[in-house]
Amino acid sequence: MNIIKLFFLTAVFIATALMLSCSSNNVSEENKPSSSSIEETSSSSSAELSSSSEKPSSSIEKTSSSSSAELSSSSEKPSSSSSSALAEEQSGTFTDDRDEKIYKWVKIGTQIWMAENLNYVDSNWHDDTTWQLSVAPCGPGNPCTHWNLEQYQSTPLASWCYNHDESNCVTYGRLYTWNAAMVACPSGWKLPARQDWRDLAIALGDTNTTGHSETVGRLLKTTSGWLYNGNGTDDFGFSGLPSGSHEYDAYWDYSWFLYTSIQGLWWSSTEAGSNAYLRRLAANNIRLDEFLWGKSNGFSVRCIES
């Protein structure tokens, strides 16, 4: 009987142990993460880590981009400011210290030109009225003046107001002999050479660099003041006026004022014997013509910065 009870108790104990073991395995299997679960967790963690690590990068990029934009904006402002300053420096005024007259100037291409004709006379220059022998009209309001030829040729520094009318000097500037024109410009300025006039024409778009400029004259003329519908567009502020001329005929020994409102002529410093090169704007065409003319004649002066 005791043996049977012992056997029965032993069987019960073994059965209980087996049940507990199975239960423990089940619990362990249930709690054990599967490999797919581990992979998902790892993937999720990596994604979170990646997301977490990307955020600072994105933030840095934005900050960097923002900083670059601010830097670019900051660096562009001086450039914009410089451009504005440069635009403001395309034209202006200056004072001739010799007589306190104020002149306009304009930048065309790389050159700086006076934007009006010179109106300066030196007190040491000869007073042309002392050469005058007689005055006879060449036409209405256009006197021909006969000169003492010896005095005229020996004293080449001379200038005139058109028709000896001071108001014309205010409007058109003075008309100078070539010798006077060569010394008339204020300090820091000079009478333009033949090449300077060519460079001006090229800056305006002219392709003919050997003389007459066929189409740029209209760009230099004023928009009013020219006869025969000859006004220009004055695109660059040069303000070329039909200032006329004071022309001298050595053969007949007389001079006269001609062509105001019809043409403007400007000396160059380039000479050829008793002649010098000049440029002309005329009412009846749109050219910037080039000619050789006698140095004793009186034409306008436009100084260029030296």
mmCIF file of C-alpha atoms in Angstrom, residues 34-278:
data_model
loop_
_atom_site.group_PDB
_atom_site.id
_atom_site.type_symbol
_atom_site.label_atom_id
_atom_site.label_comp_id
_atom_site.label_asym_id
_atom_site.label_seq_id
_atom_site.Cartn_x
_atom_site.Cartn_y
_atom_site.Cartn_z
ATOM 1 C CA SER A 34 10.548 37.190 -33.256
ATOM 2 C CA SER A 35 13.315 37.890 -35.755
ATOM 3 C CA SER A 36 10.876 39.903 -37.905
ATOM 4 C CA SER A 37 9.902 41.870 -34.831
ATOM 5 C CA ILE A 38 13.565 42.522 -34.153
ATOM 6 C CA GLU A 39 14.104 43.576 -37.773
ATOM 7 C CA GLU A 40 11.092 45.897 -37.674
ATOM 8 C CA THR A 41 12.227 47.344 -34.379
ATOM 9 C CA SER A 42 15.729 47.755 -35.746
ATOM 10 C CA SER A 43 14.355 49.299 -38.925
ATOM 11 C CA SER A 44 12.077 51.577 -36.928
ATOM 12 C CA SER A 45 14.920 52.535 -34.634
ATOM 13 C CA SER A 46 17.183 53.163 -37.600
ATOM 14 C CA ALA A 47 14.479 55.236 -39.235
ATOM 15 C CA GLU A 48 13.996 57.187 -36.056
ATOM 16 C CA LEU A 49 17.732 57.560 -35.680
ATOM 17 C CA SER A 50 18.065 58.535 -39.313
ATOM 18 C CA SER A 51 15.184 60.974 -38.971
ATOM 19 C CA SER A 52 16.711 62.278 -35.799
ATOM 20 C CA SER A 53 20.137 62.616 -37.417
ATOM 21 C CA GLU A 54 18.662 64.226 -40.548
ATOM 22 C CA LYS A 55 16.824 66.911 -38.687
ATOM 23 C CA PRO A 56 19.935 68.705 -37.511
ATOM 24 C CA SER A 57 21.337 68.319 -41.032
ATOM 25 C CA SER A 58 18.191 69.820 -42.520
ATOM 26 C CA SER A 59 18.303 72.531 -39.912
ATOM 27 C CA ILE A 60 21.955 73.182 -40.688
ATOM 28 C CA GLU A 61 21.220 73.300 -44.390
ATOM 29 C CA LYS A 62 18.407 75.759 -43.856
ATOM 30 C CA THR A 63 20.548 77.838 -41.573
ATOM 31 C CA SER A 64 23.398 77.652 -44.041
ATOM 32 C CA SER A 65 21.045 78.470 -46.895
ATOM 33 C CA SER A 66 19.525 81.284 -44.908
ATOM 34 C CA SER A 67 22.971 82.551 -43.980
ATOM 35 C CA SER A 68 24.088 82.287 -47.589
ATOM 36 C CA ALA A 69 21.007 84.172 -48.700
ATOM 37 C CA GLU A 70 21.616 86.832 -46.104
ATOM 38 C CA LEU A 71 25.276 86.990 -47.062
ATOM 39 C CA SER A 72 24.376 87.138 -50.732
ATOM 40 C CA SER A 73 21.801 89.798 -50.032
ATOM 41 C CA SER A 74 24.309 91.624 -47.896
ATOM 42 C CA SER A 75 27.014 91.360 -50.566
ATOM 43 C CA GLU A 76 24.591 92.457 -53.291
ATOM 44 C CA LYS A 77 23.604 95.640 -51.490
ATOM 45 C CA PRO A 78 26.972 97.337 -51.933
ATOM 46 C CA SER A 79 26.921 96.230 -55.562
ATOM 47 C CA SER A 80 23.472 97.725 -56.011
ATOM 48 C CA SER A 81 24.585 100.787 -54.138
ATOM 49 C CA SER A 82 27.699 100.963 -56.292
ATOM 50 C CA SER A 83 25.576 100.667 -59.432
ATOM 51 C CA SER A 84 23.385 103.503 -58.219
ATOM 52 C CA ALA A 85 26.452 105.548 -57.425
ATOM 53 C CA LEU A 86 27.871 104.772 -60.841
ATOM 54 C CA ALA A 87 24.594 105.768 -62.467
ATOM 55 C CA GLU A 88 24.705 109.032 -60.545
ATOM 56 C CA GLU A 89 28.228 109.604 -61.795
ATOM 57 C CA GLN A 90 27.258 109.422 -65.454
ATOM 58 C CA SER A 91 26.776 113.185 -65.436
ATOM 59 C CA GLY A 92 27.337 116.181 -63.229
ATOM 60 C CA THR A 93 28.785 119.672 -63.090
ATOM 61 C CA PHE A 94 32.140 121.278 -62.399
ATOM 62 C CA THR A 95 33.329 124.839 -61.833
ATOM 63 C CA ASP A 96 35.991 126.511 -63.941
ATOM 64 C CA ASP A 97 38.207 128.130 -61.297
ATOM 65 C CA ARG A 98 39.369 130.811 -63.718
ATOM 66 C CA ASP A 99 36.029 132.605 -63.977
ATOM 67 C CA GLU A 100 33.699 130.548 -61.706
ATOM 68 C CA LYS A 101 31.507 129.435 -64.626
ATOM 69 C CA ILE A 102 29.729 126.144 -64.010
ATOM 70 C CA TYR A 103 29.666 123.531 -66.785
ATOM 71 C CA LYS A 104 27.786 120.285 -67.214
ATOM 72 C CA TRP A 105 29.648 117.085 -68.046
ATOM 73 C CA VAL A 106 28.555 113.657 -69.240
ATOM 74 C CA LYS A 107 30.217 110.242 -69.419
ATOM 75 C CA ILE A 108 29.916 108.486 -72.779
ATOM 76 C CA GLY A 109 31.627 105.117 -73.000
ATOM 77 C CA THR A 110 34.849 105.566 -71.057
ATOM 78 C CA GLN A 111 35.192 109.263 -71.882
ATOM 79 C CA ILE A 112 34.032 112.277 -69.905
ATOM 80 C CA TRP A 113 32.968 115.214 -72.087
ATOM 81 C CA MET A 114 31.736 118.684 -71.325
ATOM 82 C CA ALA A 115 28.010 118.664 -72.033
ATOM 83 C CA GLU A 116 28.016 122.258 -73.268
ATOM 84 C CA ASN A 117 30.321 124.497 -75.263
ATOM 85 C CA LEU A 118 33.158 126.343 -73.569
ATOM 86 C CA ASN A 119 32.585 130.041 -72.826
ATOM 87 C CA TYR A 120 35.943 131.259 -71.568
ATOM 88 C CA VAL A 121 38.025 134.222 -72.695
ATOM 89 C CA ASP A 122 41.480 135.112 -71.392
ATOM 90 C CA SER A 123 42.073 138.781 -70.605
ATOM 91 C CA ASN A 124 45.510 138.491 -72.238
ATOM 92 C CA TRP A 125 44.051 137.474 -75.578
ATOM 93 C CA HIS A 126 43.840 140.099 -78.255
ATOM 94 C CA ASP A 127 40.636 142.083 -78.399
ATOM 95 C CA ASP A 128 39.474 141.320 -81.915
ATOM 96 C CA THR A 129 37.660 144.648 -82.258
ATOM 97 C CA THR A 130 41.039 146.400 -82.593
ATOM 98 C CA TRP A 131 41.695 144.481 -85.815
ATOM 99 C CA GLN A 132 38.475 145.636 -87.378
ATOM 100 C CA LEU A 133 38.811 147.876 -90.440
ATOM 101 C CA SER A 134 35.224 147.948 -91.629
ATOM 102 C CA VAL A 135 31.946 146.107 -91.306
ATOM 103 C CA ALA A 136 29.597 145.459 -94.200
ATOM 104 C CA PRO A 137 26.515 143.233 -94.166
ATOM 105 C CA CYS A 138 26.772 139.862 -95.856
ATOM 106 C CA GLY A 139 23.065 139.459 -95.308
ATOM 107 C CA PRO A 140 20.330 140.415 -92.860
ATOM 108 C CA GLY A 141 21.798 140.317 -89.357
ATOM 109 C CA ASN A 142 25.029 138.799 -90.660
ATOM 110 C CA PRO A 143 27.877 141.323 -90.828
ATOM 111 C CA CYS A 144 31.120 140.689 -92.681
ATOM 112 C CA THR A 145 34.110 142.185 -90.892
ATOM 113 C CA HIS A 146 37.299 143.194 -92.674
ATOM 114 C CA TRP A 147 40.453 142.778 -90.646
ATOM 115 C CA ASN A 148 43.981 144.052 -90.577
ATOM 116 C CA LEU A 149 45.514 140.888 -91.979
ATOM 117 C CA GLU A 150 48.955 141.402 -90.423
ATOM 118 C CA GLN A 151 47.512 141.862 -86.940
ATOM 119 C CA TYR A 152 45.109 138.967 -87.399
ATOM 120 C CA GLN A 153 47.791 136.484 -88.404
ATOM 121 C CA SER A 154 50.338 137.619 -85.812
ATOM 122 C CA THR A 155 47.860 137.380 -82.925
ATOM 123 C CA PRO A 156 46.176 133.976 -83.267
ATOM 124 C CA LEU A 157 44.616 133.842 -79.781
ATOM 125 C CA ALA A 158 41.109 135.071 -80.400
ATOM 126 C CA SER A 159 37.486 134.135 -79.710
ATOM 127 C CA TRP A 160 34.079 135.605 -80.446
ATOM 128 C CA CYS A 161 30.482 135.558 -79.409
ATOM 129 C CA TYR A 162 28.348 134.894 -82.452
ATOM 130 C CA ASN A 163 27.619 138.257 -84.117
ATOM 131 C CA HIS A 164 29.494 139.865 -81.184
ATOM 132 C CA ASP A 165 26.364 139.333 -79.100
ATOM 133 C CA GLU A 166 27.108 138.281 -75.511
ATOM 134 C CA SER A 167 23.761 136.504 -75.228
ATOM 135 C CA ASN A 168 24.936 134.105 -77.943
ATOM 136 C CA CYS A 169 27.953 133.236 -75.799
ATOM 137 C CA VAL A 170 25.559 132.298 -73.001
ATOM 138 C CA THR A 171 23.546 130.072 -75.353
ATOM 139 C CA TYR A 172 26.226 128.660 -77.628
ATOM 140 C CA GLY A 173 29.563 129.311 -75.959
ATOM 141 C CA ARG A 174 32.390 131.141 -77.686
ATOM 142 C CA LEU A 175 33.893 130.546 -81.133
ATOM 143 C CA TYR A 176 37.692 130.071 -80.968
ATOM 144 C CA THR A 177 40.585 130.109 -83.371
ATOM 145 C CA TRP A 178 42.475 126.825 -83.237
ATOM 146 C CA ASN A 179 45.404 128.350 -81.340
ATOM 147 C CA ALA A 180 43.042 129.785 -78.733
ATOM 148 C CA ALA A 181 41.153 126.484 -78.533
ATOM 149 C CA MET A 182 44.409 124.682 -77.759
ATOM 150 C CA VAL A 183 44.881 126.664 -74.524
ATOM 151 C CA ALA A 184 41.266 127.407 -73.619
ATOM 152 C CA CYS A 185 40.254 124.303 -71.641
ATOM 153 C CA PRO A 186 40.373 124.482 -67.820
ATOM 154 C CA SER A 187 42.811 122.518 -65.687
ATOM 155 C CA GLY A 188 42.147 118.766 -65.843
ATOM 156 C CA TRP A 189 40.564 119.075 -69.290
ATOM 157 C CA LYS A 190 41.927 119.230 -72.823
ATOM 158 C CA LEU A 191 40.908 119.869 -76.395
ATOM 159 C CA PRO A 192 39.976 116.418 -77.771
ATOM 160 C CA ALA A 193 42.276 114.868 -80.342
ATOM 161 C CA ARG A 194 41.045 113.442 -83.614
ATOM 162 C CA GLN A 195 41.162 109.971 -82.031
ATOM 163 C CA ASP A 196 39.034 111.125 -79.098
ATOM 164 C CA TRP A 197 36.270 112.098 -81.520
ATOM 165 C CA ARG A 198 36.604 108.741 -83.240
ATOM 166 C CA ASP A 199 36.347 106.944 -79.906
ATOM 167 C CA LEU A 200 33.202 108.922 -79.128
ATOM 168 C CA ALA A 201 31.634 107.843 -82.414
ATOM 169 C CA ILE A 202 32.560 104.210 -81.736
ATOM 170 C CA ALA A 203 31.025 104.384 -78.242
ATOM 171 C CA LEU A 204 27.798 105.536 -79.899
ATOM 172 C CA GLY A 205 27.783 102.497 -82.187
ATOM 173 C CA ASP A 206 29.590 103.810 -85.258
ATOM 174 C CA THR A 207 31.645 101.302 -87.244
ATOM 175 C CA ASN A 208 33.443 103.768 -89.511
ATOM 176 C CA THR A 209 36.542 104.888 -87.642
ATOM 177 C CA THR A 210 38.281 106.676 -90.504
ATOM 178 C CA GLY A 211 36.290 109.899 -90.817
ATOM 179 C CA HIS A 212 32.614 110.659 -91.277
ATOM 180 C CA SER A 213 30.289 108.874 -88.870
ATOM 181 C CA GLU A 214 27.159 108.199 -90.861
ATOM 182 C CA THR A 215 24.420 107.823 -88.269
ATOM 183 C CA VAL A 216 25.518 108.926 -84.807
ATOM 184 C CA GLY A 217 25.053 112.671 -85.311
ATOM 185 C CA ARG A 218 21.375 112.542 -84.377
ATOM 186 C CA LEU A 219 22.326 111.001 -81.018
ATOM 187 C CA LEU A 220 24.472 114.040 -80.195
ATOM 188 C CA LYS A 221 22.183 116.859 -81.337
ATOM 189 C CA THR A 222 19.860 118.708 -78.993
ATOM 190 C CA THR A 223 16.169 117.976 -79.346
ATOM 191 C CA SER A 224 15.426 121.574 -80.332
ATOM 192 C CA GLY A 225 17.104 124.597 -81.914
ATOM 193 C CA TRP A 226 17.939 123.098 -85.314
ATOM 194 C CA LEU A 227 16.383 124.327 -88.539
ATOM 195 C CA TYR A 228 15.014 122.120 -91.361
ATOM 196 C CA ASN A 229 13.609 119.531 -88.961
ATOM 197 C CA GLY A 230 17.187 118.751 -88.069
ATOM 198 C CA ASN A 231 16.722 118.210 -84.318
ATOM 199 C CA GLY A 232 18.341 115.194 -82.751
ATOM 200 C CA THR A 233 17.489 112.784 -79.943
ATOM 201 C CA ASP A 234 20.351 113.720 -77.557
ATOM 202 C CA ASP A 235 20.337 110.168 -76.200
ATOM 203 C CA PHE A 236 23.563 110.577 -74.234
ATOM 204 C CA GLY A 237 23.242 114.155 -72.975
ATOM 205 C CA PHE A 238 25.976 115.572 -75.211
ATOM 206 C CA SER A 239 23.629 118.445 -76.164
ATOM 207 C CA GLY A 240 25.250 119.398 -79.455
ATOM 208 C CA LEU A 241 23.982 122.865 -80.430
ATOM 209 C CA PRO A 242 23.983 124.566 -83.856
ATOM 210 C CA SER A 243 26.427 127.220 -82.653
ATOM 211 C CA GLY A 244 27.532 128.392 -86.091
ATOM 212 C CA SER A 245 31.018 129.602 -86.961
ATOM 213 C CA HIS A 246 33.262 132.599 -87.458
ATOM 214 C CA GLU A 247 34.999 132.048 -90.785
ATOM 215 C CA TYR A 248 37.909 133.972 -92.190
ATOM 216 C CA ASP A 249 38.799 134.375 -95.866
ATOM 217 C CA ALA A 250 42.458 135.327 -96.190
ATOM 218 C CA TYR A 251 42.139 136.050 -99.893
ATOM 219 C CA TRP A 252 39.479 138.688 -99.436
ATOM 220 C CA ASP A 253 40.667 139.597 -95.940
ATOM 221 C CA TYR A 254 37.304 139.472 -94.297
ATOM 222 C CA SER A 255 35.430 137.232 -91.894
ATOM 223 C CA TRP A 256 31.796 136.658 -91.101
ATOM 224 C CA PHE A 257 29.493 134.717 -88.800
ATOM 225 C CA LEU A 258 27.651 131.840 -90.416
ATOM 226 C CA TYR A 259 25.168 129.043 -89.901
ATOM 227 C CA THR A 260 23.833 129.442 -86.392
ATOM 228 C CA SER A 261 20.796 127.115 -86.055
ATOM 229 C CA ILE A 262 22.157 125.172 -89.048
ATOM 230 C CA GLN A 263 25.447 123.622 -87.973
ATOM 231 C CA GLY A 264 27.828 123.221 -85.071
ATOM 232 C CA LEU A 265 31.575 122.693 -85.517
ATOM 233 C CA TRP A 266 34.102 121.620 -82.857
ATOM 234 C CA TRP A 267 37.876 121.725 -83.030
ATOM 235 C CA SER A 268 40.204 118.796 -82.417
ATOM 236 C CA SER A 269 43.801 119.196 -81.275
ATOM 237 C CA THR A 270 45.092 117.258 -84.296
ATOM 238 C CA GLU A 271 46.638 119.580 -86.853
ATOM 239 C CA ALA A 272 47.792 119.215 -90.436
ATOM 240 C CA GLY A 273 49.952 122.182 -91.450
ATOM 241 C CA SER A 274 47.898 125.387 -91.440
ATOM 242 C CA ASN A 275 44.728 123.323 -90.942
ATOM 243 C CA ALA A 276 43.303 121.240 -88.120
ATOM 244 C CA TYR A 277 40.689 118.492 -87.908
ATOM 245 C CA LEU A 278 37.212 119.258 -86.657
#
